[in-house]
Amino acid sequence: QVQLVESGGGLVQAGGSLRLSCAVSGRTISNYRMGWFRQAPGKEREFVAVIRWSGGTTYYADSVKGRFIISRDSAKYTVSLQMNSLKPEDTAVYYCAAGLGFRPPLVATTQKEYDYWGQGTQVTVSS
């Protein structure tokens, strides 16, 4: 089992920044990929970013490319999402997820490719 706990959400004005963290525990995750997804009110959950724990390869949704940065800290067992230049349309509940093994980038954007999920953290961007 892998446990994921997100933190760092909150209210921010458009153009501002937030940093989300996901604390990982439970088992060795060197062979996992870690993803961030989000779900806005009335919408389906969507992919945001993914990082391979081993090697640090990243992939982003077009909507956040150039504004968000995903990273992991192997010593602290955390995955972070630095969100800059936030827009009202970034408002959503953000979820951390873990999936075993490598997947090609487009496959790694699919929710069913992830085995463990956190409880989510709310991000609200005001205009």
PDB file of C-alpha atoms in Angstrom:
ATOM      1  CA  GLN A   1       0.000   0.000   0.000  1.00  0.00           C
ATOM      2  CA  VAL A   2       1.022   3.570  -0.687  1.00  0.00           C
ATOM      3  CA  GLN A   3      -0.409   6.460   1.301  1.00  0.00           C
ATOM      4  CA  LEU A   4      -0.558   9.934  -0.197  1.00  0.00           C
ATOM      5  CA  VAL A   5      -1.383  13.113   1.700  1.00  0.00           C
ATOM      6  CA  GLU A   6      -1.656  16.434  -0.122  1.00  0.00           C
ATOM      7  CA  SER A   7      -1.162  19.854   1.429  1.00  0.00           C
ATOM      8  CA  GLY A   8      -0.600  23.446   0.376  1.00  0.00           C
ATOM      9  CA  GLY A   9      -3.903  24.348  -1.205  1.00  0.00           C
ATOM     10  CA  GLY A  10      -5.652  27.635  -0.529  1.00  0.00           C
ATOM     11  CA  LEU A  11      -7.009  30.866  -1.954  1.00  0.00           C
ATOM     12  CA  VAL A  12      -4.838  33.003  -4.202  1.00  0.00           C
ATOM     13  CA  GLN A  13      -5.399  35.883  -6.589  1.00  0.00           C
ATOM     14  CA  ALA A  14      -4.986  35.457 -10.315  1.00  0.00           C
ATOM     15  CA  GLY A  15      -1.345  35.775 -11.281  1.00  0.00           C
ATOM     16  CA  GLY A  16      -0.176  34.439  -7.942  1.00  0.00           C
ATOM     17  CA  SER A  17       1.584  31.227  -6.986  1.00  0.00           C
ATOM     18  CA  LEU A  18       0.972  28.212  -4.789  1.00  0.00           C
ATOM     19  CA  ARG A  19       3.041  25.156  -4.024  1.00  0.00           C
ATOM     20  CA  LEU A  20       1.314  21.851  -3.387  1.00  0.00           C
ATOM     21  CA  SER A  21       3.032  18.970  -1.651  1.00  0.00           C
ATOM     22  CA  CYS A  22       2.247  15.283  -1.532  1.00  0.00           C
ATOM     23  CA  ALA A  23       3.748  13.234   1.277  1.00  0.00           C
ATOM     24  CA  VAL A  24       4.349   9.636   0.246  1.00  0.00           C
ATOM     25  CA  SER A  25       4.569   6.694   2.644  1.00  0.00           C
ATOM     26  CA  GLY A  26       3.980   2.985   2.800  1.00  0.00           C
ATOM     27  CA  ARG A  27       6.472   1.343   0.493  1.00  0.00           C
ATOM     28  CA  THR A  28       9.415   1.950  -1.750  1.00  0.00           C
ATOM     29  CA  ILE A  29       8.255   3.872  -4.772  1.00  0.00           C
ATOM     30  CA  SER A  30      11.386   4.022  -6.888  1.00  0.00           C
ATOM     31  CA  ASN A  31       9.499   2.210  -9.670  1.00  0.00           C
ATOM     32  CA  TYR A  32       6.455   4.478  -9.488  1.00  0.00           C
ATOM     33  CA  ARG A  33       5.319   7.488 -11.417  1.00  0.00           C
ATOM     34  CA  MET A  34       3.681  10.290  -9.471  1.00  0.00           C
ATOM     35  CA  GLY A  35       0.925  12.342 -10.986  1.00  0.00           C
ATOM     36  CA  TRP A  36      -1.155  15.380 -10.179  1.00  0.00           C
ATOM     37  CA  PHE A  37      -4.749  15.556 -11.354  1.00  0.00           C
ATOM     38  CA  ARG A  38      -7.444  18.127 -10.712  1.00  0.00           C
ATOM     39  CA  GLN A  39     -11.210  18.285 -10.698  1.00  0.00           C
ATOM     40  CA  ALA A  40     -13.148  21.497 -11.074  1.00  0.00           C
ATOM     41  CA  PRO A  41     -16.796  21.774  -9.986  1.00  0.00           C
ATOM     42  CA  GLY A  42     -19.061  20.067 -12.484  1.00  0.00           C
ATOM     43  CA  LYS A  43     -16.165  18.758 -14.543  1.00  0.00           C
ATOM     44  CA  GLU A  44     -14.327  15.481 -14.958  1.00  0.00           C
ATOM     45  CA  ARG A  45     -11.025  14.911 -13.229  1.00  0.00           C
ATOM     46  CA  GLU A  46      -8.181  15.817 -15.550  1.00  0.00           C
ATOM     47  CA  PHE A  47      -4.469  15.207 -15.783  1.00  0.00           C
ATOM     48  CA  VAL A  48      -2.083  17.995 -14.789  1.00  0.00           C
ATOM     49  CA  ALA A  49       1.462  16.616 -14.586  1.00  0.00           C
ATOM     50  CA  VAL A  50       3.455  13.447 -13.977  1.00  0.00           C
ATOM     51  CA  ILE A  51       7.001  12.641 -12.905  1.00  0.00           C
ATOM     52  CA  ARG A  52       8.868   9.349 -12.857  1.00  0.00           C
ATOM     53  CA  TRP A  53      10.321   8.841  -9.410  1.00  0.00           C
ATOM     54  CA  SER A  54      13.417   7.247 -10.872  1.00  0.00           C
ATOM     55  CA  GLY A  55      15.049   9.648 -13.281  1.00  0.00           C
ATOM     56  CA  GLY A  56      12.667  12.549 -12.815  1.00  0.00           C
ATOM     57  CA  THR A  57      11.222  12.612 -16.347  1.00  0.00           C
ATOM     58  CA  THR A  58       8.220  14.929 -16.477  1.00  0.00           C
ATOM     59  CA  TYR A  59       5.198  15.513 -18.679  1.00  0.00           C
ATOM     60  CA  TYR A  60       2.565  18.254 -18.488  1.00  0.00           C
ATOM     61  CA  ALA A  61      -0.894  18.997 -19.716  1.00  0.00           C
ATOM     62  CA  ASP A  62      -0.850  21.733 -22.340  1.00  0.00           C
ATOM     63  CA  SER A  63      -3.017  23.918 -20.126  1.00  0.00           C
ATOM     64  CA  VAL A  64      -0.321  24.181 -17.448  1.00  0.00           C
ATOM     65  CA  LYS A  65       2.883  23.822 -19.474  1.00  0.00           C
ATOM     66  CA  GLY A  66       5.243  26.684 -18.758  1.00  0.00           C
ATOM     67  CA  ARG A  67       3.380  27.670 -15.571  1.00  0.00           C
ATOM     68  CA  PHE A  68       3.501  24.564 -13.358  1.00  0.00           C
ATOM     69  CA  ILE A  69       6.528  22.552 -12.296  1.00  0.00           C
ATOM     70  CA  ILE A  70       6.381  19.051 -10.846  1.00  0.00           C
ATOM     71  CA  SER A  71       9.297  17.771  -8.795  1.00  0.00           C
ATOM     72  CA  ARG A  72      10.138  15.114  -6.255  1.00  0.00           C
ATOM     73  CA  ASP A  73      12.385  15.028  -3.223  1.00  0.00           C
ATOM     74  CA  SER A  74      13.780  11.540  -2.767  1.00  0.00           C
ATOM     75  CA  ALA A  75      15.135  12.324   0.684  1.00  0.00           C
ATOM     76  CA  LYS A  76      11.847  13.667   2.020  1.00  0.00           C
ATOM     77  CA  TYR A  77       9.619  11.323  -0.011  1.00  0.00           C
ATOM     78  CA  THR A  78       7.507  14.164  -1.296  1.00  0.00           C
ATOM     79  CA  VAL A  79       6.192  15.258  -4.664  1.00  0.00           C
ATOM     80  CA  SER A  80       5.529  18.936  -5.255  1.00  0.00           C
ATOM     81  CA  LEU A  81       3.615  20.983  -7.754  1.00  0.00           C
ATOM     82  CA  GLN A  82       4.771  24.585  -8.047  1.00  0.00           C
ATOM     83  CA  MET A  83       1.973  26.560  -9.646  1.00  0.00           C
ATOM     84  CA  ASN A  84       2.774  29.998 -11.051  1.00  0.00           C
ATOM     85  CA  SER A  85       0.780  32.552 -12.992  1.00  0.00           C
ATOM     86  CA  LEU A  86      -2.411  31.027 -11.677  1.00  0.00           C
ATOM     87  CA  LYS A  87      -5.674  31.644 -13.489  1.00  0.00           C
ATOM     88  CA  PRO A  88      -9.268  31.378 -12.265  1.00  0.00           C
ATOM     89  CA  GLU A  89      -9.659  28.312 -14.486  1.00  0.00           C
ATOM     90  CA  ASP A  90      -7.033  26.552 -12.368  1.00  0.00           C
ATOM     91  CA  THR A  91      -9.555  26.456  -9.524  1.00  0.00           C
ATOM     92  CA  ALA A  92     -10.099  22.812  -8.606  1.00  0.00           C
ATOM     93  CA  VAL A  93      -9.442  20.088  -6.092  1.00  0.00           C
ATOM     94  CA  TYR A  94      -5.937  18.813  -6.781  1.00  0.00           C
ATOM     95  CA  TYR A  95      -5.111  15.151  -6.265  1.00  0.00           C
ATOM     96  CA  CYS A  96      -1.813  13.371  -5.971  1.00  0.00           C
ATOM     97  CA  ALA A  97      -1.648   9.866  -7.466  1.00  0.00           C
ATOM     98  CA  ALA A  98       0.863   7.032  -7.696  1.00  0.00           C
ATOM     99  CA  GLY A  99       1.115   4.404 -10.412  1.00  0.00           C
ATOM    100  CA  LEU A 100       3.460   1.465 -10.671  1.00  0.00           C
ATOM    101  CA  GLY A 101       5.814   1.211 -13.604  1.00  0.00           C
ATOM    102  CA  PHE A 102       6.634   3.211 -16.677  1.00  0.00           C
ATOM    103  CA  ARG A 103       3.923   4.394 -19.061  1.00  0.00           C
ATOM    104  CA  PRO A 104       4.348   6.424 -22.252  1.00  0.00           C
ATOM    105  CA  PRO A 105       3.436  10.053 -21.621  1.00  0.00           C
ATOM    106  CA  LEU A 106      -0.027   9.982 -23.175  1.00  0.00           C
ATOM    107  CA  VAL A 107      -0.912   6.791 -21.293  1.00  0.00           C
ATOM    108  CA  ALA A 108       0.343   8.297 -18.040  1.00  0.00           C
ATOM    109  CA  THR A 109      -2.322  10.981 -18.348  1.00  0.00           C
ATOM    110  CA  THR A 110      -5.064   8.383 -17.791  1.00  0.00           C
ATOM    111  CA  GLN A 111      -6.567   8.058 -14.320  1.00  0.00           C
ATOM    112  CA  LYS A 112      -6.948   4.287 -14.524  1.00  0.00           C
ATOM    113  CA  GLU A 113      -3.173   3.946 -14.833  1.00  0.00           C
ATOM    114  CA  TYR A 114      -2.813   5.066 -11.202  1.00  0.00           C
ATOM    115  CA  ASP A 115      -3.188   2.741  -8.255  1.00  0.00           C
ATOM    116  CA  TYR A 116      -3.229   5.098  -5.264  1.00  0.00           C
ATOM    117  CA  TRP A 117      -4.799   8.485  -4.677  1.00  0.00           C
ATOM    118  CA  GLY A 118      -4.684  11.163  -2.027  1.00  0.00           C
ATOM    119  CA  GLN A 119      -7.726  12.863  -0.558  1.00  0.00           C
ATOM    120  CA  GLY A 120      -7.214  16.086  -2.495  1.00  0.00           C
ATOM    121  CA  THR A 121      -6.538  19.717  -1.627  1.00  0.00           C
ATOM    122  CA  GLN A 122      -8.615  22.696  -2.733  1.00  0.00           C
ATOM    123  CA  VAL A 123      -7.067  25.438  -4.840  1.00  0.00           C
ATOM    124  CA  THR A 124      -9.142  28.536  -5.486  1.00  0.00           C
ATOM    125  CA  VAL A 125      -7.939  31.322  -7.773  1.00  0.00           C
ATOM    126  CA  SER A 126      -9.879  34.568  -7.582  1.00  0.00           C
ATOM    127  CA  SER A 127     -10.067  37.007 -10.477  1.00  0.00           C
TER     128      SER A 127
END
